[in-house]
Each structure stands twice: as structure tokens, then as C-alpha cells.
Short mmCIF file of C-alpha atoms in Angstrom, two decimals:
data_model
loop_
_atom_site.label_atom_id
_atom_site.label_comp_id
_atom_site.label_asym_id
_atom_site.label_seq_id
_atom_site.Cartn_x
_atom_site.Cartn_y
_atom_site.Cartn_z
CA UNK A 1 96.36 65.99 89.25
CA UNK A 2 100.12 66.22 89.72
CA UNK A 3 101.60 67.97 92.72
CA UNK A 4 104.66 70.16 92.52
CA UNK A 5 106.99 70.10 95.45
CA UNK A 6 106.86 73.76 96.39
CA UNK A 7 109.89 75.92 97.09
CA UNK A 8 108.03 76.92 100.22
CA UNK A 9 108.52 73.48 101.84
CA UNK A 10 110.87 73.27 104.82
CA UNK A 11 111.76 70.48 107.26
CA UNK A 12 110.81 70.00 110.87
CA UNK A 13 113.79 71.96 112.19
CA UNK A 14 111.99 75.13 110.87
CA UNK A 15 109.50 74.79 113.74
CA UNK A 16 112.04 73.71 116.43
CA UNK A 17 111.70 77.11 118.17
CA UNK A 18 107.92 77.21 117.89
CA UNK A 19 107.68 73.70 119.40
CA UNK A 20 109.97 74.67 122.24
CA UNK A 21 107.56 77.47 123.13
CA UNK A 22 104.85 74.81 123.60
CA UNK A 23 106.63 71.65 124.77
CA UNK A 24 109.25 71.48 127.54
CA UNK A 25 111.30 68.88 125.61
CA UNK A 26 113.46 68.99 122.51
CA UNK A 27 110.94 67.98 119.84
CA UNK A 28 112.94 67.61 116.60
CA UNK A 29 114.18 64.22 117.75
CA UNK A 30 110.78 63.03 118.82
CA UNK A 31 109.16 60.43 116.56
CA UNK A 32 105.67 60.87 115.24
CA UNK A 33 103.40 58.12 113.80
CA UNK A 34 101.23 59.42 110.97
CA UNK A 35 97.50 58.86 111.63
CA UNK A 36 97.03 58.37 107.85
CA UNK A 37 99.75 55.96 106.73
CA UNK A 38 101.17 54.89 110.16
CA UNK A 39 104.74 55.55 109.01
CA UNK A 40 107.11 56.90 111.65
CA UNK A 41 109.28 59.99 111.14
CA UNK A 42 111.44 62.14 113.39
CA UNK A 43 109.81 65.53 113.84
CA UNK A 44 112.96 67.06 112.30
CA UNK A 45 112.25 65.17 109.06
CA UNK A 46 108.59 66.12 108.50
CA UNK A 47 107.51 68.58 105.81
CA UNK A 48 106.67 72.07 107.05
CA UNK A 49 104.86 74.95 105.34
CA UNK A 50 105.40 78.28 107.13
CA UNK A 51 104.21 80.80 104.57
CA UNK A 52 100.63 80.46 105.69
CA UNK A 53 98.34 81.70 108.45
CA UNK A 54 99.90 79.02 110.65
CA UNK A 55 102.59 76.35 110.50
CA UNK A 56 101.39 73.21 108.63
CA UNK A 57 103.27 69.92 109.19
CA UNK A 58 102.77 67.18 106.62
CA UNK A 59 103.83 63.52 106.54
CA UNK A 60 106.82 63.11 104.18
CA UNK A 61 105.47 59.71 103.12
CA UNK A 62 101.78 60.38 102.39
CA UNK A 63 101.41 64.17 102.50
CA UNK A 64 98.61 64.15 105.04
CA UNK A 65 98.41 67.05 107.50
CA UNK A 66 99.92 65.90 110.82
CA UNK A 67 100.02 69.08 112.81
CA UNK A 68 98.71 72.67 112.57
CA UNK A 69 100.10 75.36 114.84
CA UNK A 70 98.51 78.78 114.94
CA UNK A 71 99.93 81.52 117.15
CA UNK A 72 98.17 84.86 117.41
CA UNK A 73 96.36 87.32 119.62
CA UNK A 74 98.28 86.02 122.68
CA UNK A 75 97.18 82.39 122.14
CA UNK A 76 98.30 79.11 120.53
CA UNK A 77 96.10 76.61 118.76
CA UNK A 78 97.61 73.20 118.28
CA UNK A 79 95.94 70.43 116.20
CA UNK A 80 97.69 67.08 116.46
CA UNK A 81 94.82 65.00 115.04
CA UNK A 82 97.02 63.88 112.12
CA UNK A 83 99.53 62.23 114.55
CA UNK A 84 98.57 58.89 116.02
CA UNK A 85 101.41 58.81 118.53
CA UNK A 86 104.30 61.04 119.49
CA UNK A 87 107.25 59.40 121.18
CA UNK A 88 110.12 61.28 122.89
CA UNK A 89 112.88 60.52 125.33
CA UNK A 90 112.31 61.12 128.98
CA UNK B 1 112.88 118.26 88.57
CA UNK B 2 111.75 114.64 88.24
CA UNK B 3 112.97 113.77 91.74
CA UNK B 4 110.55 116.15 93.44
CA UNK B 5 107.54 115.21 91.32
CA UNK B 6 108.08 111.47 92.06
CA UNK B 7 108.02 112.13 95.78
CA UNK B 8 104.88 114.24 95.51
CA UNK B 9 102.97 111.53 93.61
CA UNK B 10 103.99 108.97 96.24
CA UNK B 11 102.58 111.07 99.05
CA UNK B 12 99.18 111.53 97.32
CA UNK B 13 98.84 107.84 96.68
CA UNK B 14 99.44 107.07 100.36
CA UNK B 15 96.84 109.57 101.49
CA UNK B 16 94.26 108.24 99.04
CA UNK B 17 94.80 104.68 100.12
CA UNK B 18 94.70 105.03 103.91
CA UNK B 19 90.86 104.76 104.03
CA UNK B 20 91.14 101.51 102.12
CA UNK B 21 93.48 99.75 104.52
CA UNK B 22 91.75 97.84 107.39
CA UNK B 23 93.09 98.12 110.91
CA UNK B 24 96.41 96.29 111.55
CA UNK B 25 97.15 95.92 107.84
CA UNK B 26 100.02 97.34 105.69
CA UNK B 27 100.10 97.77 101.91
CA UNK B 28 102.28 95.63 99.72
CA UNK B 29 103.04 96.05 95.99
CA UNK B 30 104.12 92.48 95.34
CA UNK B 31 101.78 89.48 95.62
CA UNK B 32 102.98 87.19 98.47
CA UNK B 33 102.45 83.41 97.98
CA UNK B 34 100.88 81.63 100.95
CA UNK B 35 100.43 77.90 100.96
CA UNK B 36 99.57 75.19 103.49
CA UNK B 37 100.98 72.42 101.26
CA UNK B 38 102.47 71.50 97.92
CA UNK B 39 101.08 73.36 94.84
CA UNK B 40 98.63 71.20 92.95
CA UNK B 41 99.10 71.25 89.18
CA UNK B 42 95.65 70.53 87.75
CA UNK B 43 95.50 69.91 83.99
CA UNK B 44 92.64 71.76 82.25
CA UNK B 45 91.51 68.40 80.85
CA UNK B 46 91.10 67.04 84.42
CA UNK B 47 89.65 70.15 86.00
CA UNK B 48 86.01 70.21 87.10
CA UNK B 49 83.88 72.51 89.22
CA UNK B 50 80.92 71.17 91.19
CA UNK B 51 78.07 72.51 93.29
CA UNK B 52 76.84 69.83 95.73
CA UNK B 53 75.34 69.30 99.16
CA UNK B 54 71.86 70.69 99.86
CA UNK B 55 70.82 70.79 96.23
CA UNK B 56 68.43 68.47 94.30
CA UNK B 57 70.49 68.30 91.14
CA UNK B 58 74.26 68.74 91.76
CA UNK B 59 75.94 70.87 89.13
CA UNK B 60 79.22 70.16 87.34
CA UNK B 61 81.29 71.92 84.70
CA UNK B 62 84.39 70.86 82.76
CA UNK B 63 86.97 73.59 82.12
CA UNK B 64 85.59 74.01 78.60
CA UNK B 65 82.04 74.36 79.87
CA UNK B 66 83.06 76.67 82.67
CA UNK B 67 84.86 79.04 80.32
CA UNK B 68 81.68 79.46 78.30
CA UNK B 69 79.85 80.95 81.29
CA UNK B 70 79.45 84.75 81.30
CA UNK B 71 82.55 86.45 82.73
CA UNK B 72 83.10 89.55 84.81
CA UNK B 73 86.17 91.73 85.25
CA UNK B 74 86.58 93.17 88.75
CA UNK B 75 89.23 95.30 90.47
CA UNK B 76 89.33 94.77 94.23
CA UNK B 77 91.50 95.39 97.33
CA UNK B 78 92.47 92.14 99.05
CA UNK B 79 93.43 91.72 102.75
CA UNK B 80 95.44 88.74 104.02
CA UNK B 81 95.19 87.77 107.73
CA UNK B 82 98.99 87.76 107.84
CA UNK B 83 98.54 91.59 107.68
CA UNK B 84 99.33 92.51 104.09
CA UNK B 85 96.86 94.38 101.93
CA UNK B 86 97.13 94.65 98.14
CA UNK B 87 95.15 97.44 96.46
CA UNK B 88 93.50 97.35 93.02
CA UNK B 89 94.00 93.73 92.15
CA UNK B 90 92.47 92.95 88.69
CA UNK B 91 90.61 89.67 88.16
CA UNK B 92 88.52 87.93 85.53
CA UNK B 93 86.17 85.08 86.30
CA UNK B 94 82.66 83.91 86.81
CA UNK B 95 80.41 85.38 89.41
CA UNK B 96 79.18 82.90 92.00
CA UNK B 97 75.68 84.33 91.27
CA UNK B 98 76.08 82.87 87.76
CA UNK B 99 77.26 79.54 89.12
CA UNK B 100 74.29 79.27 91.54
CA UNK B 101 71.74 80.57 88.97
CA UNK B 102 68.52 78.57 89.17
CA UNK B 103 69.67 76.63 92.25
CA UNK B 104 67.02 76.11 94.87
CA UNK B 105 68.44 75.37 98.31
CA UNK B 106 67.58 75.64 101.92
CA UNK B 107 71.29 76.04 102.69
CA UNK B 108 72.59 79.12 104.41
CA UNK B 109 76.32 78.28 104.33
CA UNK B 110 78.85 76.95 101.88
CA UNK B 111 82.07 75.02 102.24
CA UNK B 112 84.50 75.84 99.42
CA UNK B 113 86.77 72.87 98.77
CA UNK B 114 89.97 72.65 96.74
CA UNK B 115 92.37 70.39 94.92
CA UNK B 116 94.98 69.47 97.55
CA UNK B 117 92.33 69.20 100.33
CA UNK B 118 91.96 72.80 101.55
CA UNK B 119 88.49 73.90 102.77
CA UNK B 120 87.02 77.20 104.00
CA UNK B 121 83.48 78.02 105.17
CA UNK B 122 81.36 81.06 104.31
CA UNK B 123 77.76 82.20 104.75
CA UNK B 124 75.87 81.77 101.40
CA UNK B 125 74.92 85.48 101.50
CA UNK B 126 78.63 86.39 101.47
CA UNK B 127 79.26 84.65 98.16
CA UNK B 128 76.04 85.86 96.43
CA UNK B 129 74.80 89.35 95.48
CA UNK B 130 77.94 90.29 93.46
CA UNK B 131 80.38 89.62 96.34
CA UNK B 132 82.33 86.54 95.10
CA UNK B 133 83.82 85.09 91.94
CA UNK B 134 85.59 81.99 90.71
CA UNK B 135 88.58 83.77 89.12
CA UNK B 136 90.91 82.34 86.47
CA UNK B 137 92.81 85.44 85.35
CA UNK B 138 94.88 87.85 87.36
CA UNK B 139 96.24 91.05 85.81
CA UNK B 140 95.22 89.93 82.35
CA UNK B 141 97.09 86.59 82.61
CA UNK B 142 95.95 83.03 83.32
CA UNK B 143 96.08 82.54 87.08
CA UNK B 144 99.45 81.05 88.02
CA UNK B 145 99.28 77.75 90.07
CA UNK B 146 101.15 79.47 92.91
CA UNK B 147 98.23 81.90 93.22
CA UNK B 148 95.55 79.18 92.88
CA UNK B 149 95.23 78.48 89.18
CA UNK B 150 93.51 77.08 87.16
CA UNK B 151 90.89 78.88 89.30
CA UNK B 152 90.45 80.27 92.80
CA UNK B 153 87.63 81.67 94.81
CA UNK B 154 87.71 85.46 95.16
CA UNK B 155 85.81 86.89 98.17
CA UNK B 156 87.57 90.23 98.61
CA UNK B 157 85.46 91.59 101.46
CA UNK B 158 86.68 88.88 103.80
CA UNK B 159 90.25 87.95 104.83
CA UNK B 160 91.92 86.24 101.88
CA UNK B 161 92.16 82.76 103.47
CA UNK B 162 88.47 82.59 102.50
CA UNK B 163 89.42 83.00 98.83
CA UNK B 164 90.34 79.33 98.42
CA UNK B 165 93.08 78.62 95.89
CA UNK B 166 92.66 75.66 93.45
CA UNK B 167 88.93 75.67 94.17
CA UNK B 168 87.06 72.72 92.75
CA UNK B 169 83.59 73.17 94.23
CA UNK B 170 81.10 74.57 96.68
CA UNK B 171 79.17 72.38 99.13
CA UNK B 172 75.85 73.92 100.17
CA UNK B 173 75.26 73.38 103.93
CA UNK B 174 72.34 74.05 106.31
CA UNK B 175 74.72 74.49 109.24
CA UNK B 176 78.00 76.40 109.42
CA UNK B 177 81.02 74.09 109.73
CA UNK B 178 84.67 75.17 110.22
CA UNK B 179 87.09 74.77 107.33
CA UNK B 180 90.86 74.12 107.41
CA UNK B 181 91.93 77.23 109.34
CA UNK B 182 88.60 77.88 111.08
CA UNK B 183 88.89 74.60 112.94
CA UNK B 184 92.26 75.62 114.44
CA UNK B 185 91.96 79.18 115.79
CA UNK B 186 90.88 81.31 112.87
CA UNK B 187 87.57 83.18 112.88
CA UNK B 188 84.49 81.56 111.36
CA UNK B 189 83.65 84.80 109.45
CA UNK B 190 86.83 86.86 109.01
CA UNK B 191 85.79 90.47 108.43
CA UNK B 192 89.07 92.52 107.98
CA UNK B 193 87.31 95.78 108.94
CA UNK B 194 86.41 94.31 112.33
CA UNK B 195 89.79 92.51 112.64
CA UNK B 196 88.13 89.11 113.02
CA UNK B 197 91.31 87.12 112.83
CA UNK B 198 90.94 84.51 115.53
CA UNK B 199 88.32 82.69 117.60
CA UNK B 200 86.49 85.18 119.82
CA UNK B 201 87.50 88.25 117.74
#
């Protein structure tokens, strides 16, 4: 199987606004450690797929899903199970 | 005058379609592409389809074997949870009834799973009885990878996230388990006519 890099792929800045709705801090400069490959990337550098029922964040190194954000019906659902650690400045 | 007659036809079409559009949906004429990740390109020579899980003898087809199964052509309305509805979409594929023919199982649920890692859960009775297909042609053409080709699940009576793109098998389950979107806010069943979009709907 080969994987085509889709035109639908964006970077982490695409969800900067969405993350500001949830977190009180600026998140694009936060650094996330992938739970799959343990590589560290700034949130602004991750791969984001927005043309979907929710925002899907993937690791730029291994492609694993790091974060899923669903917003609808007056609620948010946030899955961070693909992130081992999220570090941001105080 | 042609101008008047065009407008008239448009109005009639809208009136005829309103009973086919579930609550909260609007009709589109294009076919939006939704994707939770990069588009897998699966070569026909590598493609397989499997039925596994609660089954004594798991089943497996290569592309060549799968294409020899009896086909059906169906025209269905499809409803995406992101609120678009597309009317009269024409598909060709293999009925899930044909795929599960002769299978004895105690399972009441299935997990569809795909190349690229996507999953979605469905009751077994929602993919049998002429309600679901593994489709490999859309509008008379081979299904484009952007829309799930080589083959995708087609379960038109549920929201379209249940119609898994790039499907590579069905896992038969005794217990319902949430798939990719169902584990993060989306409804376990997803009936568009009851607007079952999210948990608790």
C-alpha cells in the first residue's frame, strides 16, 4: 500500500482557533510527544485533516493519530490518547 | 422561452426531493471529499477483503476473486453527518448478504475496518437484508481513491461515516464496540432520520 499525501492536509496552525476555544494558552508553540514514535513536534507543525466529521491531528513523523477534536451539539470531545506528553510555557 | 422552462423544472425537482432530505441536511450536487488522513493507494494486486472475528472459518478474497462475486447496481440517497445530502447516487458492488452467505455466527455487530486504519461499528442486521454493499464503482466508473477506491462500504440508510472508505474487511463481534468517530463523540448508530449525530442523540 502506498499513501498519497492528500491535498486536504493542513498544519497545526489550522486548529489554532479551535485549540484556543479549549485551552487558555497559545497552543501552536506547545510541544507534543507522539505516543507512537515518541518524536516531539510543535503543535503548529503537526498534520491536520479538517474535511472530516472532526479535526484529526496526525504525527508528521509516523502518521499516527495524536488528537481528535469533535465540536457539535453544544459540546466538545477531545481525544489526546495519541499524545504521550504536551509541554507548553507557563 | 427556455429561461422560464428551466426555472420551472428546478422548482419541481426541489418539491419532489424535500421528503427525501433528513432533518438538518441540505442537498449538494457535487460529491464532497471527507478524510481523516492521507488517501491510501491500494494496488489491486495487494487488495484483499476478509471476514473475521466470531466465525469458524474466516473468509478472504483477492481482488480477482471478489470481482467474480455476483454484483448489484443500486441508486441511493446518501447523508453525511456534516449536513450534506446527495440524492440518487449510483453504485455497483457486492451485497454484504453475498459476502456473508453461508456464514454461521453468534455475532450481532460488525466492525468495518479499512486500509489506513479507519474503523466504524454497525449492528449486523444493518448490513444484511439488502441494506449494505461493498461498492467499487460510482456513476459507472471505478471508485476513485478519494472516494474510497478500490472499494468502500455503502450503508446508505445510516450517516455516511458508517460507509467506510478503503474497506478491507468486516470483523464479526458479539458486543458493540465504538469505531474511530464513535469513540470520540459520534453516535453509535447514526440514523439520519432521527438526527443521531452525537453521543446521547
